[in-house]
Coordinates of C-alpha atoms in Angstrom, one line a residue:
X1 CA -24.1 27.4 -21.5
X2 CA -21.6 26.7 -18.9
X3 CA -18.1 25.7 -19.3
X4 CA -15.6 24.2 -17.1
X5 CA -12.8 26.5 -15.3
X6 CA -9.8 25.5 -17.7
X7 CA -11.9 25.8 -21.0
X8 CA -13.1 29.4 -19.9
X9 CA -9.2 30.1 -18.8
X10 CA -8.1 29.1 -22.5
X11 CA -10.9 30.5 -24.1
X12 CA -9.8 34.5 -22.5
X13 CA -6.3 33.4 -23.4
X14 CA -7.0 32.9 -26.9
X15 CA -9.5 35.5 -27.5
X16 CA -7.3 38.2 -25.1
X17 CA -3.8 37.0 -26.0
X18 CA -2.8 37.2 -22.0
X19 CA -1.2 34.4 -20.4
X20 CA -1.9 33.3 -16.9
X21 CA -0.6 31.9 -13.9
X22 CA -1.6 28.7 -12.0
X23 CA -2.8 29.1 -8.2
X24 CA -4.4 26.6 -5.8
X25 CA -7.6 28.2 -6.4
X26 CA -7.8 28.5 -10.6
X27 CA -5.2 31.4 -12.5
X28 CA -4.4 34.7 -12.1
X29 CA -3.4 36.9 -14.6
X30 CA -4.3 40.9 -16.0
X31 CA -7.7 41.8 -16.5
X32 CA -8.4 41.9 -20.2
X33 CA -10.9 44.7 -19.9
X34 CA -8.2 47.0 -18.9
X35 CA -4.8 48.6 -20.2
X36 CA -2.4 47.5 -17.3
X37 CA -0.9 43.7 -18.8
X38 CA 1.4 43.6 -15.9
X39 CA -1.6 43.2 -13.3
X40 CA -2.9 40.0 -11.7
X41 CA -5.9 41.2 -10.2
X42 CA -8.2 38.8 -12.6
X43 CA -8.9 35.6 -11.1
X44 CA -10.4 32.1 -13.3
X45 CA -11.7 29.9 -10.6
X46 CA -10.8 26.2 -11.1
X47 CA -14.6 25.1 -11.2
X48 CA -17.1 23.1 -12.4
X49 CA -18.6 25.4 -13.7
X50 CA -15.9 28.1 -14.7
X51 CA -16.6 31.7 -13.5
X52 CA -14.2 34.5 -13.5
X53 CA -14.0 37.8 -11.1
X54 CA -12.0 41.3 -11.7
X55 CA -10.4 42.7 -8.5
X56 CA -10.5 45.8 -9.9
X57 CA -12.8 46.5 -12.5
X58 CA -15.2 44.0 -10.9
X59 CA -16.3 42.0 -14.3
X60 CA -17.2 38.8 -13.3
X61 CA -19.9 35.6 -14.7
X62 CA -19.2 32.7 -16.9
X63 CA -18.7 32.4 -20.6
X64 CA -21.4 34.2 -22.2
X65 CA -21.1 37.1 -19.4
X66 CA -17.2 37.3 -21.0
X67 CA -18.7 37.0 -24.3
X68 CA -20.5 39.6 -23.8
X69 CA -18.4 42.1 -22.0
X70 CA -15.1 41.3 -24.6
X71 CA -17.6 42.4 -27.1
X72 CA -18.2 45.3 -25.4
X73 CA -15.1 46.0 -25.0
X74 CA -13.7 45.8 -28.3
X75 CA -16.6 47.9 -29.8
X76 CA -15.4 50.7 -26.8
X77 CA -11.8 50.2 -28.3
X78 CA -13.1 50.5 -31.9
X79 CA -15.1 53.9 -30.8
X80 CA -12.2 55.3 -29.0
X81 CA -9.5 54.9 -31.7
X82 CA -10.1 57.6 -34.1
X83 CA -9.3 61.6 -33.2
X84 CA -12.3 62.9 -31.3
X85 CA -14.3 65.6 -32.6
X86 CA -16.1 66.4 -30.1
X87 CA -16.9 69.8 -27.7
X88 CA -14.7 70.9 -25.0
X89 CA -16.5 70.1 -22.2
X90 CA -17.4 66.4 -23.9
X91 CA -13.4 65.6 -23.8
X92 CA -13.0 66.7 -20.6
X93 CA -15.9 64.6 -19.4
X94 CA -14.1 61.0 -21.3
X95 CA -10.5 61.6 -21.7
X96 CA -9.4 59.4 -24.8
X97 CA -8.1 55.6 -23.5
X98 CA -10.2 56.0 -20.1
X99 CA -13.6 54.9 -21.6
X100 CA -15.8 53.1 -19.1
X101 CA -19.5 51.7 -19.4
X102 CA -20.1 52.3 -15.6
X103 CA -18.6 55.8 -15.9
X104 CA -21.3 56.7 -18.9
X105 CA -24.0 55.6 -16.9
X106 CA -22.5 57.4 -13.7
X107 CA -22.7 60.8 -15.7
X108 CA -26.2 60.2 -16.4
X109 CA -28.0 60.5 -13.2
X110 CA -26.1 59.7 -10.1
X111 CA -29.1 58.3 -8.6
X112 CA -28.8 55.3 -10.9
X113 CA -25.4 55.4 -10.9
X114 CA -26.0 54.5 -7.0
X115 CA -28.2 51.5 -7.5
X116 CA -26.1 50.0 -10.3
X117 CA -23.1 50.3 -7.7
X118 CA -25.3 48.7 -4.9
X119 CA -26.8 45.8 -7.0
X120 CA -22.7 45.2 -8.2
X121 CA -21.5 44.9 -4.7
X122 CA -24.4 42.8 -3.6
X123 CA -23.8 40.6 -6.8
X124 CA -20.0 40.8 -5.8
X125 CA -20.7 39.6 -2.3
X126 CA -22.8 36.8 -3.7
X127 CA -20.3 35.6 -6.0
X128 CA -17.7 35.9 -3.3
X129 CA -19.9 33.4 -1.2
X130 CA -20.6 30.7 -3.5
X131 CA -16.9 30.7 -3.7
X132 CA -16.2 30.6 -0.1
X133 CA -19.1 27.9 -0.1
X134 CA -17.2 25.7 -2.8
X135 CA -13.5 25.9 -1.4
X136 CA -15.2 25.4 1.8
X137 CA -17.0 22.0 0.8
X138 CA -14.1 21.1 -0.8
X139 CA -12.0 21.3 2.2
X140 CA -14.7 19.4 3.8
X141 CA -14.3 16.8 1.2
X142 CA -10.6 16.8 1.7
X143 CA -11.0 16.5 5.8
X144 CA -13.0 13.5 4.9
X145 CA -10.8 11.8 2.8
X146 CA -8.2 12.3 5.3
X147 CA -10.3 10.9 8.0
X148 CA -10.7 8.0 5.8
X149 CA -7.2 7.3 5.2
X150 CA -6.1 7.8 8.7
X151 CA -8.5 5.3 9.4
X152 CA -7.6 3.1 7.3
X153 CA -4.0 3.6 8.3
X154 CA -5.1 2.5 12.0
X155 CA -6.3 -0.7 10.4
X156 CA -3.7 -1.6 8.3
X157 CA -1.5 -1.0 11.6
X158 CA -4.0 -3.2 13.8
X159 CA -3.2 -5.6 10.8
X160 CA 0.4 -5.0 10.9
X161 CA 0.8 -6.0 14.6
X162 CA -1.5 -9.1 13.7
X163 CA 0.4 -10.2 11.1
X164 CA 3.9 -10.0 13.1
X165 CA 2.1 -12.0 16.4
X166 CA 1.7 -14.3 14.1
X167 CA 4.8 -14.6 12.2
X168 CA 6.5 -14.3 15.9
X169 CA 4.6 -17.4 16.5
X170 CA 5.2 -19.2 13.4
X171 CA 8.9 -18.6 14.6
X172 CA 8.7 -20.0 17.7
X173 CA 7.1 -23.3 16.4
X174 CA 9.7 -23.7 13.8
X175 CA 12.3 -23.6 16.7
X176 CA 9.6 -25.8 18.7
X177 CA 10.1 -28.5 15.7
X178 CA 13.8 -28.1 15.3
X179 CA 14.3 -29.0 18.5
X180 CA 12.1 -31.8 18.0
X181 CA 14.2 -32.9 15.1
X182 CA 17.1 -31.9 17.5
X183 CA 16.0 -34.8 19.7
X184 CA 14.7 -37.1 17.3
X185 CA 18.2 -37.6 15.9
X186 CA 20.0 -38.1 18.9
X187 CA 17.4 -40.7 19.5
X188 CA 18.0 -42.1 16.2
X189 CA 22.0 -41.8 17.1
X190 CA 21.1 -44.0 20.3
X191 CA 19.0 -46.8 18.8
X192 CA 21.7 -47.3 15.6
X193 CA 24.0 -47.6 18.1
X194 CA 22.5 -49.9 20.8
X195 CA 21.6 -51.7 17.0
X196 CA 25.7 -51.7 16.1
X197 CA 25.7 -53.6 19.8
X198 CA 23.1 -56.3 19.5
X199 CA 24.9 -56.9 15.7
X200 CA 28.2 -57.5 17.4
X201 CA 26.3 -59.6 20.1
X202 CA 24.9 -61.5 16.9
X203 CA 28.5 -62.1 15.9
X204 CA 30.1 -63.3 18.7
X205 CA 26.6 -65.6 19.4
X206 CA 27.4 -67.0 15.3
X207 CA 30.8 -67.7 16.5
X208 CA 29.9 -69.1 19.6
X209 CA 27.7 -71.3 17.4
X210 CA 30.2 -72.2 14.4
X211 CA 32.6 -73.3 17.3
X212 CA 29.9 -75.0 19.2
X213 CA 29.1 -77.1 16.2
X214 CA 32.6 -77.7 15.2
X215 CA 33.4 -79.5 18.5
X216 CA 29.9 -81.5 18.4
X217 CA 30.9 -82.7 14.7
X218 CA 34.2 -83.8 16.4
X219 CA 32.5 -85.4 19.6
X220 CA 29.9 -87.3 17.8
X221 CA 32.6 -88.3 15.4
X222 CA 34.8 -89.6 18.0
X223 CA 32.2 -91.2 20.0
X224 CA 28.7 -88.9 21.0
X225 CA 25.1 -90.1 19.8
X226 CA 23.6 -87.6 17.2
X227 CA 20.4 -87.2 19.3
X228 CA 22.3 -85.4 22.3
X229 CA 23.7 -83.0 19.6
X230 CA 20.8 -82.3 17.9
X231 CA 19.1 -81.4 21.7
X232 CA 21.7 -79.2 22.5
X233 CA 22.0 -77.0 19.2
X234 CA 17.7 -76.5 19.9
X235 CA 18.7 -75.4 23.2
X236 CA 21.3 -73.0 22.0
X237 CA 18.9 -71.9 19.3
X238 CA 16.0 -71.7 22.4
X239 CA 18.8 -69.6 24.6
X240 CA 19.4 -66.9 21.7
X241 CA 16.0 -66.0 20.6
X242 CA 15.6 -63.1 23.1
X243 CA 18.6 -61.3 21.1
X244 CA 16.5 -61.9 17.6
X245 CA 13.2 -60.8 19.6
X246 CA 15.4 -57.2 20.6
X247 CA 16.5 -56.9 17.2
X248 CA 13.3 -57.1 15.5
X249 CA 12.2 -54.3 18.7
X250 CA 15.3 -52.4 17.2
X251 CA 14.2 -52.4 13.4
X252 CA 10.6 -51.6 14.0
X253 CA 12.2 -48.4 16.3
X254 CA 14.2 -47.2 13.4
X255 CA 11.3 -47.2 11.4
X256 CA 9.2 -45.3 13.9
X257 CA 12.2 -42.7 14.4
X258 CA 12.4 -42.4 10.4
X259 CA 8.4 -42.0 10.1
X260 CA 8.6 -39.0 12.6
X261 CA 11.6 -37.8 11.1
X262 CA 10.1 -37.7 7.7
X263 CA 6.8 -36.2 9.5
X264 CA 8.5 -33.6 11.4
X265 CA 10.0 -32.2 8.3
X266 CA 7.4 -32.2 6.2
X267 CA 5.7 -30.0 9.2
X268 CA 9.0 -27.5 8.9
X269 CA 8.9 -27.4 5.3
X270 CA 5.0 -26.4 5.5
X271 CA 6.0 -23.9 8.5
X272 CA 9.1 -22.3 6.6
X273 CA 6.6 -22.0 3.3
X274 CA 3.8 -19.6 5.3
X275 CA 6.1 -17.9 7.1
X276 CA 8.0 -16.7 3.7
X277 CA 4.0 -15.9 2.6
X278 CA 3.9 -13.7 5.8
X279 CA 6.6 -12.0 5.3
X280 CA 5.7 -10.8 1.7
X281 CA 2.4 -10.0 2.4
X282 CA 4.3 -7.7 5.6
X283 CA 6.6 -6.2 2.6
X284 CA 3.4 -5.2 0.5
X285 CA 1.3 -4.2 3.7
X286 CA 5.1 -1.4 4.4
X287 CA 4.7 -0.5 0.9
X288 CA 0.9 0.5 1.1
X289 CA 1.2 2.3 4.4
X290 CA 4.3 4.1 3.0
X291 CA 2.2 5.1 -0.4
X292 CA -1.0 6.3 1.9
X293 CA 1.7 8.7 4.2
X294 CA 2.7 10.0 0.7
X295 CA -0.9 10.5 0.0
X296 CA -2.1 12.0 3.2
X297 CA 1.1 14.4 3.3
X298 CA 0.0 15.5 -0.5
X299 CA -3.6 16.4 0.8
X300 CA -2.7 17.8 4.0
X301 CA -0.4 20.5 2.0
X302 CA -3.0 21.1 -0.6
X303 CA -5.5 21.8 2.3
X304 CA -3.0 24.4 3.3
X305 CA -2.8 25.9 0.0
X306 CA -6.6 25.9 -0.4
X307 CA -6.8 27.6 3.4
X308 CA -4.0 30.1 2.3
X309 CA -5.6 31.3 -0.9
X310 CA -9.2 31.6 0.4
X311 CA -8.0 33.9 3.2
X312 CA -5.6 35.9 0.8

């Protein structure tokens, strides 16, 4: 049965009643298969699969092995707590408080005492690698994800420059069309005011008209036929119809100028309307690249931490 690396660190603090410190790497704390509360050399690796490794007494393995061993070690606590009885040379071989499973099996023969101490240092060495192996893969995982993100950094910049091209030349169309509409009203300005000049010309032509009339009543009441007047009022009429032909030029102008008018601002409004879009999707695009520098600066210094531990 394997448990994670924060279940096995409560499980020793509940069953040791030690308390341990947080490092990159998993906890540190004191060994609770030894006397000294004040030491750190015991390590809980922050693992899938929790494990734990001694410094100095060299216990190490998952849950069961700390099962195991805690048992152990409670029954060696039990054993060594009463007065003991034993012969002279017996104490002086296990001093009381100092007793030790690999010292017991190290005054049995020392050739076996050998082998257990080379099989422990080769399974040391090989729990010592997986370690390096996982902390190594996981800064391998890490340099990944940081080769993602600066990639994706390089797009969203390629982006960035795209985006402002083309809100640089949404702005220069907008000034494009207000210069347009610039022009189109002084054009309008021009054509109302050549029309104020052909109304005046109307006018004066009315006047010319009402007087005309006025003296061809008197004349043809004093003594001139009414044919002769009639002829010359068709001629007047015939004379004037160029000015009503430049009006109705005029008028259809205006309404030209005011189609264009009403065109050309439609064609700002629409212009003004994406280039406010561009510039909040610019907004969000600052706001992502500003939360991916956060991220990448977060992993870079936990790469450093993961580094730093694994050569401590």
């Amino acid at each position: 049965m394997s448990v994670s690396g924060r279940a096995l660190k409560e499980h020793i603090e509940s069953q040791a009643g030690i308390a341990f410190m947080e490092r990159p790497s998993g906890w540190k704390g004191p060994c609770p298969f030894e006397e000294d509360l004040a030491g750190d050399s015991f390590v809980v690796f922050n693992l899938k699969d929790g494990e734990f490794f001694c410094l100095s007494c060299k216990a190490k393995g998952g849950i069961e092995e700390f099962n195991r061993l805690w048992g152990e070690h409670q029954t060696a606590r039990q054993k060594a707590a009463p007065p003991q009885q034993e012969s002279a040379p017996q104490a002086s071989v296990e001093p009381p408080g100092s007793f030790s499973p690999q010292r017991s099996v190290a005054t049995q023969t020392a050739p076996s005492a050998a082998v257990v101490v080379t099989e422990d240092v080769r399974q040391h060495l090989e729990t010592l690698q997986r370690q390096a192996d996982g902390l190594l893969s996981l800064v391998g995982q890490h340099e990944s994800t940081l080769a993602e993100i600066k990639q994706m950094l390089v797009e969203r910049k390629s982006e960035k420059v795209k985006a402002e091209s083309d809100v640089s030349a949404q702005r220069e169309a907008i000034i494009e069309v207000k210069q347009m509409l610039i022009a189109a009203k002084k054009n309008r300005d021009l054509i109302e005011a050549d029309v104020r000049l052909q109304k005046h010309a109307l006018t004066e032509i009315r006047e010319f008209l009402f007087e005309e009339k006025k003296e061809r009543e008197k004349r043809e009441s004093e003594s001139g036929p009414k044919q002769e007047s009639l002829t010359e009022i068709k001629k007047l009429l015939l004379e004037n119809s160029p000015q009503q032909d430049s009006l109705a030029e005029i008028k259809k102008l205006l309404l030209e100028s005011r189609e264009e008018r009403q065109k050309l601002e439609s064609e700002l409004r629409q212009q003004l309307k994406a280039n406010k879009d561009l510039e909040l999707q610019l907004s969000r695009w600052y706001q992502v690249k500003s939360e991916l520098e956060s991220f990448v600066q977060n992993l870079e210094n936990f790469g450093k931490k993961v580094r730093t531990e694994f050569l401590k």
